[in-house]
CSV table of C-alpha atoms and ligand atoms in Angstrom, one decimal:
chain,number,residue,atom,x,y,z
A,1,MET,CA,-23.3,-0.8,7.5
A,2,ASN,CA,-22.2,-1.0,11.2
A,3,LEU,CA,-21.5,1.6,13.8
A,4,PHE,CA,-17.7,1.5,13.4
A,5,TRP,CA,-18.1,2.3,9.7
A,6,SER,CA,-20.4,5.2,10.1
A,7,ASP,CA,-18.3,6.5,13.0
A,8,ILE,CA,-15.4,6.9,10.7
A,9,GLY,CA,-17.6,8.6,8.0
A,10,CYS,CA,-18.2,5.6,5.6
A,11,PRO,CA,-14.9,6.0,3.9
A,12,LYS,CA,-14.7,5.0,0.2
A,13,TYR,CA,-11.0,5.9,-0.5
A,14,VAL,CA,-8.5,4.0,1.7
A,15,LEU,CA,-4.8,4.3,1.9
A,16,SER,CA,-3.2,0.8,2.4
A,17,PRO,CA,-0.8,-0.2,5.1
A,18,MET,CA,2.7,0.0,3.6
A,19,VAL,CA,5.9,-0.8,5.6
A,20,ASP,CA,8.1,2.4,5.5
A,21,GLN,CA,5.7,4.1,3.2
A,22,SER,CA,2.2,4.8,4.9
A,23,GLU,CA,3.9,7.0,7.5
A,24,TYR,CA,2.3,10.1,9.0
A,25,ALA,CA,3.6,12.7,6.4
A,26,PHE,CA,2.5,10.5,3.4
A,27,ARG,CA,-0.8,9.9,5.1
A,28,GLN,CA,-1.4,13.7,5.5
A,29,LEU,CA,-0.6,14.2,1.7
A,30,CYS,CA,-3.0,11.4,0.7
A,31,ARG,CA,-5.7,12.8,3.0
A,32,ARG,CA,-5.2,16.3,1.5
A,33,TYR,CA,-6.1,14.6,-1.9
A,34,GLY,CA,-9.1,12.5,-0.9
A,35,ALA,CA,-8.0,9.5,1.2
A,36,GLU,CA,-10.7,9.1,3.9
A,37,LEU,CA,-9.2,6.2,6.0
A,38,CYS,CA,-5.5,5.4,6.3
A,39,TYR,CA,-3.5,2.5,7.9
A,40,THR,CA,-0.2,2.6,9.6
A,41,PRO,CA,2.6,0.4,8.2
A,42,MET,CA,2.5,-3.1,9.5
A,43,LEU,CA,3.9,-3.2,13.0
A,44,HIS,CA,5.6,-6.3,14.5
A,45,ALA,CA,3.6,-7.0,17.6
A,46,LYS,CA,6.5,-8.8,19.4
A,47,VAL,CA,9.0,-6.0,18.8
A,48,PHE,CA,6.3,-3.3,19.5
A,49,VAL,CA,5.7,-4.6,23.0
A,50,SER,CA,9.3,-5.2,23.8
A,51,GLU,CA,11.3,-2.3,22.3
A,52,THR,CA,10.3,1.3,23.4
A,53,THR,CA,12.3,2.8,20.7
A,54,TYR,CA,10.5,0.9,18.0
A,55,GLN,CA,7.3,1.9,19.7
A,56,SER,CA,8.0,5.6,19.9
A,57,GLN,CA,9.3,5.6,16.3
A,58,HIS,CA,6.6,3.6,14.7
A,59,LEU,CA,3.4,4.6,16.5
A,60,ASP,CA,3.2,7.8,14.5
A,61,ILE,CA,-0.6,8.7,14.8
A,62,MET,CA,-1.1,12.4,15.5
A,63,PRO,CA,-4.3,13.9,17.1
A,64,ASP,CA,-5.0,16.1,14.0
A,65,GLU,CA,-5.2,13.4,11.5
A,66,GLY,CA,-8.4,11.5,10.4
A,67,PRO,CA,-9.2,7.9,11.1
A,68,THR,CA,-6.2,5.7,11.2
A,69,ILE,CA,-6.1,2.0,11.7
A,70,VAL,CA,-2.9,0.4,13.3
A,71,GLN,CA,-2.0,-2.9,11.6
A,72,PHE,CA,-0.1,-5.6,13.6
A,73,ALA,CA,1.6,-8.7,12.5
A,74,GLY,CA,2.2,-11.7,14.8
A,75,ASP,CA,1.0,-15.1,15.7
A,76,ASP,CA,0.7,-15.0,19.5
A,77,PRO,CA,-2.7,-14.0,20.7
A,78,LYS,CA,-1.3,-12.6,24.1
A,79,THR,CA,1.4,-10.5,22.4
A,80,LEU,CA,-1.0,-9.2,19.9
A,81,LEU,CA,-3.4,-8.2,22.7
A,82,GLU,CA,-0.6,-6.5,24.6
A,83,ALA,CA,0.4,-4.6,21.4
A,84,ALA,CA,-3.2,-3.6,20.5
A,85,LYS,CA,-3.7,-2.3,24.1
A,86,LEU,CA,-0.9,0.1,23.7
A,87,VAL,CA,-2.7,1.9,20.7
A,88,GLU,CA,-6.2,1.7,22.1
A,89,ASN,CA,-6.3,5.5,22.8
A,90,VAL,CA,-5.0,6.6,19.4
A,91,ALA,CA,-6.3,4.2,16.8
A,92,ALA,CA,-9.7,4.0,15.0
A,93,ALA,CA,-9.3,0.2,15.0
A,94,VAL,CA,-6.5,-2.5,15.0
A,95,ASP,CA,-6.0,-4.6,12.0
A,96,LEU,CA,-4.4,-8.2,11.8
A,97,ASN,CA,-2.1,-8.6,8.8
A,98,LEU,CA,-3.0,-11.9,7.1
A,99,GLY,CA,-1.6,-11.0,3.7
A,100,CYS,CA,2.1,-10.4,3.9
A,101,PRO,CA,3.8,-12.9,1.5
A,102,GLN,CA,7.4,-12.1,2.2
A,103,PRO,CA,10.0,-14.8,3.3
A,104,ILE,CA,10.3,-12.8,6.6
A,105,ALA,CA,6.7,-13.5,7.2
A,106,ARG,CA,7.1,-17.1,6.6
A,107,LYS,CA,10.1,-17.2,9.0
A,108,GLY,CA,8.1,-15.2,11.5
A,109,HIS,CA,5.0,-17.2,11.0
A,110,TYR,CA,2.7,-14.4,10.3
A,111,GLY,CA,0.8,-12.5,7.5
A,112,SER,CA,-0.4,-14.8,4.7
A,113,PHE,CA,1.3,-17.8,6.2
A,114,LEU,CA,-1.4,-17.8,8.9
A,115,LEU,CA,-4.3,-17.9,6.4
A,116,ARG,CA,-4.9,-21.6,6.7
A,117,GLU,CA,-4.5,-21.5,10.5
A,118,THR,CA,-8.0,-20.5,11.4
A,119,ASP,CA,-7.8,-21.5,15.1
A,120,THR,CA,-4.9,-19.2,15.7
A,121,ILE,CA,-6.6,-16.3,13.8
A,122,VAL,CA,-9.8,-16.8,15.7
A,123,ASN,CA,-8.0,-16.9,19.1
A,124,ILE,CA,-6.3,-13.6,18.2
A,125,LEU,CA,-9.5,-11.9,17.1
A,126,GLN,CA,-11.6,-13.3,20.0
A,127,LEU,CA,-9.1,-12.1,22.6
A,128,TRP,CA,-9.0,-8.6,20.9
A,129,LYS,CA,-12.8,-8.6,20.8
A,130,GLN,CA,-13.0,-9.4,24.6
A,131,HIS,CA,-10.4,-7.0,25.9
A,132,LEU,CA,-10.3,-4.1,23.6
A,133,SER,CA,-12.5,-0.9,23.6
A,134,ILE,CA,-11.9,-0.4,19.8
A,135,PRO,CA,-13.0,-2.2,16.8
A,136,THR,CA,-10.9,-4.8,15.1
A,137,THR,CA,-10.3,-5.6,11.4
A,138,CYS,CA,-8.4,-7.9,9.1
A,139,LYS,CA,-6.6,-7.7,5.8
A,140,ILE,CA,-6.3,-11.1,3.8
A,141,ARG,CA,-5.2,-12.3,0.5
A,142,ILE,CA,-7.0,-14.9,-1.4
A,143,ILE,CA,-5.9,-18.4,-0.1
A,144,ASP,CA,-3.6,-20.0,-2.8
A,145,LYS,CA,-4.0,-23.6,-4.3
A,146,GLY,CA,-6.6,-26.0,-3.4
A,147,GLY,CA,-9.0,-25.7,-6.4
A,148,VAL,CA,-9.1,-27.5,-9.7
A,149,ASP,CA,-10.4,-24.4,-11.5
A,150,PRO,CA,-7.6,-21.9,-11.7
A,151,GLN,CA,-10.3,-19.1,-11.4
A,152,SER,CA,-11.3,-20.3,-8.1
A,153,ARG,CA,-8.0,-21.3,-6.6
A,154,GLY,CA,-8.4,-21.5,-2.9
A,155,LEU,CA,-11.6,-19.5,-3.0
A,156,GLN,CA,-13.7,-22.0,-1.2
A,157,ALA,CA,-11.1,-22.0,1.6
A,158,THR,CA,-11.1,-18.2,1.6
A,159,LEU,CA,-14.9,-18.1,1.9
A,160,ARG,CA,-14.8,-20.4,4.8
A,161,LEU,CA,-12.2,-18.3,6.4
A,162,VAL,CA,-14.1,-15.0,6.1
A,163,ASP,CA,-17.2,-16.6,7.6
A,164,GLN,CA,-15.1,-17.3,10.7
A,165,LEU,CA,-13.5,-13.8,10.7
A,166,GLU,CA,-17.0,-12.2,10.7
A,167,ALA,CA,-18.0,-14.6,13.4
A,168,ALA,CA,-15.2,-13.7,15.5
A,169,GLY,CA,-16.4,-10.1,15.5
A,170,ILE,CA,-14.4,-8.1,13.0
A,171,SER,CA,-15.8,-4.8,12.0
A,172,ALA,CA,-14.5,-4.6,8.5
A,173,LEU,CA,-12.4,-6.8,6.1
A,174,THR,CA,-9.9,-5.7,3.5
A,175,VAL,CA,-9.5,-8.3,0.7
A,176,HIS,CA,-6.4,-8.0,-1.5
A,177,GLY,CA,-7.5,-10.0,-4.5
A,178,ARG,CA,-4.4,-11.9,-5.1
A,179,ASN,CA,-2.9,-15.0,-3.6
A,180,ARG,CA,0.5,-15.3,-1.9
A,181,THR,CA,2.3,-16.4,-4.9
A,182,MET,CA,1.2,-13.2,-6.8
A,183,ASN,CA,4.0,-11.1,-5.7
A,184,GLY,CA,6.9,-9.0,-7.2
A,185,LYS,CA,7.2,-9.8,-11.0
A,186,LYS,CA,4.4,-12.4,-10.6
A,187,THR,CA,1.9,-9.8,-9.2
A,188,GLY,CA,-0.5,-10.2,-12.0
A,189,LYS,CA,-4.2,-9.1,-12.0
A,190,ALA,CA,-6.2,-9.0,-8.9
A,191,ASP,CA,-9.3,-11.2,-8.8
A,192,TRP,CA,-12.4,-8.9,-8.4
A,193,ASP,CA,-14.8,-11.8,-8.8
A,194,ALA,CA,-13.3,-13.3,-5.7
A,195,ILE,CA,-13.8,-10.1,-3.8
A,196,ALA,CA,-17.3,-10.0,-5.0
A,197,ALA,CA,-18.0,-13.5,-3.8
A,198,ILE,CA,-16.6,-12.6,-0.3
A,199,LYS,CA,-18.6,-9.3,-0.2
A,200,GLN,CA,-21.8,-11.1,-1.1
A,201,ARG,CA,-21.7,-13.3,1.9
A,202,LEU,CA,-20.7,-10.9,4.6
A,203,SER,CA,-22.7,-8.1,6.4
A,204,ILE,CA,-19.5,-6.2,7.6
A,205,PRO,CA,-18.0,-3.6,5.2
A,206,VAL,CA,-15.4,-4.9,2.7
A,207,ILE,CA,-12.5,-2.9,1.3
A,208,ALA,CA,-11.4,-4.1,-2.1
A,209,ASN,CA,-7.7,-4.0,-2.8
A,210,GLY,CA,-5.9,-4.6,-6.1
A,211,ASN,CA,-5.9,-3.3,-9.6
A,212,ILE,CA,-6.6,0.3,-8.7
A,213,GLU,CA,-4.3,2.2,-11.0
A,214,CYS,CA,-6.3,5.3,-11.8
A,215,PHE,CA,-9.4,7.1,-10.6
A,216,ASP,CA,-11.7,5.4,-13.1
A,217,ASP,CA,-10.6,2.0,-11.7
A,218,ILE,CA,-12.4,2.9,-8.5
A,219,SER,CA,-15.9,3.0,-9.8
A,220,ARG,CA,-15.2,-0.1,-11.9
A,221,CYS,CA,-14.0,-2.0,-8.9
A,222,LEU,CA,-16.8,-0.9,-6.6
A,223,GLN,CA,-19.4,-2.0,-9.3
A,224,ALA,CA,-17.6,-5.3,-10.0
A,225,THR,CA,-17.0,-6.3,-6.4
A,226,GLY,CA,-19.9,-4.6,-4.5
A,227,ALA,CA,-17.3,-3.5,-1.9
A,228,ASP,CA,-17.8,-0.5,0.3
A,229,ALA,CA,-14.4,1.0,-0.4
A,230,VAL,CA,-11.3,0.6,-2.4
A,231,MET,CA,-7.7,0.6,-1.0
A,232,SER,CA,-4.7,1.6,-3.1
A,233,SER,CA,-1.0,1.0,-2.5
A,234,GLU,CA,1.4,1.0,-5.4
A,235,ALA,CA,-0.5,3.4,-7.5
A,236,ILE,CA,-1.0,5.9,-4.8
A,237,LEU,CA,2.7,5.8,-4.0
A,238,GLU,CA,3.4,7.2,-7.3
A,239,ASN,CA,0.4,9.5,-7.4
A,240,PRO,CA,-0.7,10.6,-4.0
A,241,ALA,CA,-3.5,12.5,-5.7
A,242,LEU,CA,-5.1,9.4,-7.1
A,243,PHE,CA,-8.2,9.7,-5.0
A,244,SER,CA,-8.8,13.3,-6.1
A,245,ASN,CA,-9.4,12.7,-9.7
A,246,GLN,CA,-7.0,15.7,-10.4
A,247,THR,CA,-4.0,15.5,-12.5
A,248,VAL,CA,-1.2,17.0,-10.2
A,249,ASP,CA,2.3,17.6,-11.4
A,250,PRO,CA,4.5,14.9,-9.6
A,251,PHE,CA,7.1,17.6,-8.8
A,252,GLN,CA,4.3,19.6,-6.9
A,253,LEU,CA,3.4,16.4,-5.1
A,254,VAL,CA,7.0,15.8,-4.0
A,255,HIS,CA,7.3,19.4,-2.8
A,256,GLU,CA,4.1,19.1,-0.9
A,257,TYR,CA,5.3,15.8,0.7
A,258,LEU,CA,8.8,17.1,1.5
A,259,ASP,CA,7.2,20.1,3.2
A,260,LEU,CA,5.0,17.8,5.4
A,261,ALA,CA,7.9,15.4,5.9
A,262,GLN,CA,10.1,18.3,7.2
A,263,VAL,CA,7.8,19.3,9.9
A,264,SER,CA,6.8,15.8,10.8
A,265,PRO,CA,7.7,14.8,14.4
A,266,PHE,CA,8.9,11.5,12.8
A,267,ALA,CA,11.0,13.1,10.1
A,268,GLY,CA,14.1,11.2,9.0
A,269,ILE,CA,13.9,8.3,11.4
A,270,ASN,CA,14.4,5.9,8.5
A,271,PHE,CA,15.3,8.5,5.9
A,272,HIS,CA,16.6,6.2,3.1
A,273,ARG,CA,13.6,3.8,3.2
A,274,VAL,CA,10.9,6.4,4.0
A,275,GLU,CA,11.4,9.9,2.5
A,276,LYS,CA,13.9,8.9,-0.2
A,277,ALA,CA,11.9,6.0,-1.4
A,278,HIS,CA,8.7,8.2,-1.6
A,279,VAL,CA,10.6,10.7,-3.9
A,280,VAL,CA,11.9,7.9,-6.2
A,281,ARG,CA,8.3,6.5,-6.5
A,282,MET,CA,6.6,9.8,-7.1
A,283,LEU,CA,9.3,10.8,-9.6
A,284,HIS,CA,9.6,7.3,-11.3
A,285,ALA,CA,8.6,8.4,-14.8
A,286,PRO,CA,10.3,11.9,-14.9
A,287,MET,CA,13.5,10.3,-13.5
A,288,ARG,CA,13.5,7.5,-16.1
A,289,GLN,CA,12.9,10.2,-18.8
A,290,ILE,CA,15.7,12.4,-17.6
A,291,THR,CA,18.0,9.4,-17.5
A,292,HIS,CA,17.5,8.7,-21.1
A,293,THR,CA,17.5,12.1,-22.5
A,294,THR,CA,19.9,14.2,-20.4
A,295,LYS,CA,23.3,12.5,-20.5
A,296,SER,CA,24.9,15.0,-18.1
A,297,LEU,CA,22.7,14.0,-15.2
A,298,ASP,CA,22.1,10.7,-13.4
A,299,PRO,CA,18.9,11.1,-11.3
A,300,THR,CA,19.4,7.9,-9.6
A,301,LYS,CA,22.9,8.8,-8.4
A,302,LEU,CA,21.7,12.3,-7.5
A,303,ILE,CA,19.0,11.1,-5.2
A,304,SER,CA,20.9,8.2,-3.8
A,305,GLN,CA,23.6,10.6,-2.5
A,306,CYS,CA,21.1,12.6,-0.3
A,307,GLN,CA,21.6,12.2,3.3
A,308,CYS,CA,18.8,14.3,4.7
A,309,ILE,CA,15.5,16.0,3.6
A,310,SER,CA,16.9,19.3,2.7
A,311,GLU,CA,19.5,17.6,0.4
A,312,LEU,CA,16.6,15.8,-1.1
A,313,LEU,CA,14.8,19.0,-1.6
A,314,ASN,CA,17.8,20.5,-3.5
A,315,ALA,CA,18.1,17.4,-5.6
A,316,VAL,CA,14.4,17.6,-6.6
A,317,VAL,CA,14.9,21.2,-7.7
A,318,ILE,CA,17.7,20.1,-9.9
A,319,LEU,CA,15.6,17.3,-11.4
A,320,GLN,CA,12.7,19.6,-12.0
A,321,GLU,CA,14.9,22.0,-14.0
A,322,ALA,CA,16.3,19.1,-16.0
A,323,TYR,CA,12.7,17.7,-16.7
A,324,LYS,CA,11.8,21.1,-18.3
A,325,ASN,CA,14.3,20.2,-21.0
A,326,VAL,CA,13.0,16.7,-21.6
A,327,PRO,CA,11.5,16.6,-25.1
A,328,ILE,CA,7.7,16.1,-24.9
A,329,THR,CA,7.9,12.9,-27.1
A,330,SER,CA,10.0,11.3,-24.5
A,331,LYS,CA,7.4,11.9,-21.6
A,332,LEU,CA,6.2,8.4,-21.6
A,333,ARG,CA,2.5,7.9,-20.8
A,334,ASN,CA,2.5,4.3,-19.8
A,335,ASP,CA,5.8,4.1,-18.0
A,336,THR,CA,4.5,4.1,-14.5
A,337,TRP,CA,5.7,2.6,-11.2
A,338,TYR,CA,2.5,0.6,-11.0
A,339,ARG,CA,3.0,-0.9,-14.4
A,340,ARG,CA,6.6,-1.9,-14.0
A,341,HIS,CA,5.6,-5.6,-12.9
A,342,ARG,CA,2.3,-5.6,-14.7
A,343,VAL,CA,3.1,-5.0,-18.4
A,344,GLU,CA,3.2,-8.8,-18.8
A,345,GLU,CA,-0.5,-9.0,-18.4
A,346,ASP,CA,-1.5,-6.8,-21.4
A,347,ARG,CA,0.4,-7.4,-24.6
A,348,SER,CA,-1.0,-4.3,-26.1
A,349,ILE,CA,0.2,-2.1,-23.3
A,350,ARG,CA,3.6,-3.8,-23.3
A,351,LYS,CA,3.9,-3.2,-27.0
A,352,GLU,CA,3.0,0.4,-26.6
A,353,ILE,CA,5.6,0.9,-23.8
A,354,GLN,CA,8.2,-0.9,-25.9
A,355,ARG,CA,7.5,1.3,-28.9
A,356,GLN,CA,7.8,4.4,-26.8
A,357,TRP,CA,11.0,3.0,-25.2
A,358,LEU,CA,12.4,2.5,-28.6
A,359,ALA,CA,11.3,5.8,-30.0
A,360,GLY,CA,12.9,7.6,-27.0
A,361,GLY,CA,16.1,5.5,-27.5
A,362,LEU,CA,15.5,4.0,-24.0
A,363,ARG,CA,16.7,0.7,-22.7
A,364,LEU,CA,14.4,-1.9,-21.0
A,365,THR,CA,15.7,-1.9,-17.5
A,366,ARG,CA,13.0,-4.0,-15.6
B,401,FMN,C1,6.0,-0.6,-0.3
B,401,FMN,C2,4.8,-1.5,0.2
B,401,FMN,C3,4.7,-1.9,1.5
B,401,FMN,C4,3.6,-2.7,1.9
B,401,FMN,N1,3.4,-2.9,3.2
B,401,FMN,C5,2.3,-3.7,3.6
B,401,FMN,C6,2.0,-3.7,4.9
B,401,FMN,O1,2.6,-3.2,5.8
B,401,FMN,N2,0.8,-4.3,5.3
B,401,FMN,C7,0.0,-4.9,4.4
B,401,FMN,O2,-1.1,-5.4,4.7
B,401,FMN,N3,0.2,-4.7,3.0
B,401,FMN,C8,1.4,-4.1,2.7
B,401,FMN,N4,1.6,-3.9,1.3
B,401,FMN,C9,0.6,-4.5,0.3
B,401,FMN,C10,-0.4,-3.5,-0.1
B,401,FMN,O3,-1.1,-3.0,1.2
B,401,FMN,C11,-1.4,-3.9,-1.0
B,401,FMN,O4,-2.1,-5.0,-0.5
B,401,FMN,C12,-0.8,-4.3,-2.3
B,401,FMN,O5,0.2,-3.6,-2.8
B,401,FMN,C13,-1.8,-4.5,-3.4
B,401,FMN,O6,-2.4,-3.3,-3.7
B,401,FMN,P1,-2.1,-2.5,-5.0
B,401,FMN,O7,-2.4,-3.3,-6.3
B,401,FMN,O8,-2.9,-1.2,-4.9
B,401,FMN,O9,-0.7,-2.1,-5.0
B,401,FMN,C14,2.7,-3.2,0.9
B,401,FMN,C15,2.9,-2.9,-0.5
B,401,FMN,C16,3.9,-2.0,-0.8
B,401,FMN,C17,4.1,-1.7,-2.3
């Protein structure tokens, strides 16, 4: 345990950094339901230091919220220092993104594409350490390839890297237990053994990320990895009450979210990618069920036509009414946003989903 960790209350439940999705209103909702530490979406350091509009729209930390870590992406130590300096007064810490697997990260030379460039990473972290008054953290993926044993692909390289991250003075490390190729439909299962191996050799707090789908997964993950905390991303997007261990109606959560979004100083800045995307993810299952049982209503079309939060609110009310008429047998248990890419892993789950899809007359759309 270090001072940083105890200063922020030794969090166990962490909301992940998510581009367009871990914004202020959503963070507030997740904190209401138990999130103890939140991250901003990844901010591009170079754009952040050069464009004041980007800065004012994306630095959305409010004084009334709990501990929030600002995550940056980039590869230039000086730019990253300049960016971090700009958030020193509001952030609990600054985080270096070493996990983004997207083609844009390859092009921009950041995220997971830096994982094997230890010198660059260490330069960034050392500069941060020397010049910032706040702690620094990193979020990594497991390094891909490099091992003969598929279970330990790149694990040795990852262990060498984390030693250097700790030596460079970071105060906490998030480990997403997947490698760069495990993305989209190839997401697959996160490797908790790898996270355990990393946790075992470090003395700083480790946040485990990956395979947290429901509340019970949290204790399983903490036990398997020995990590200090768990981070959720895709599952909490669908169920922002994940950390509370309560079953909350998705429509209630959407209403709570839209109420928070409406009064947020950052409301509607990127409406189609932020607020609208949240509603679609939280209502993933009900929308699919309405689609396949209520021929007179197309939920996707209804939502996609909305141009502002109040229109979205009206659309949600229409969906809520329609959902009351969906037969109980069509309310699919396993048809979740989290599992849409993960059904391949578990044949029994996939079979069950297919059985339910067929029983409800549904088509396989993903
Ligand atoms: C919509 C979305 C946006 C994301 N944006 C970021 C980001 O900005 N920074 C980051 O480090 N990871 C980002 N991620 C990855 C997540 O933080 C997390 O590592 C990954 O989804 C695995 O966690 P999960 O299994 O709980 O989904 C994003 C994921 C999603 C679904």
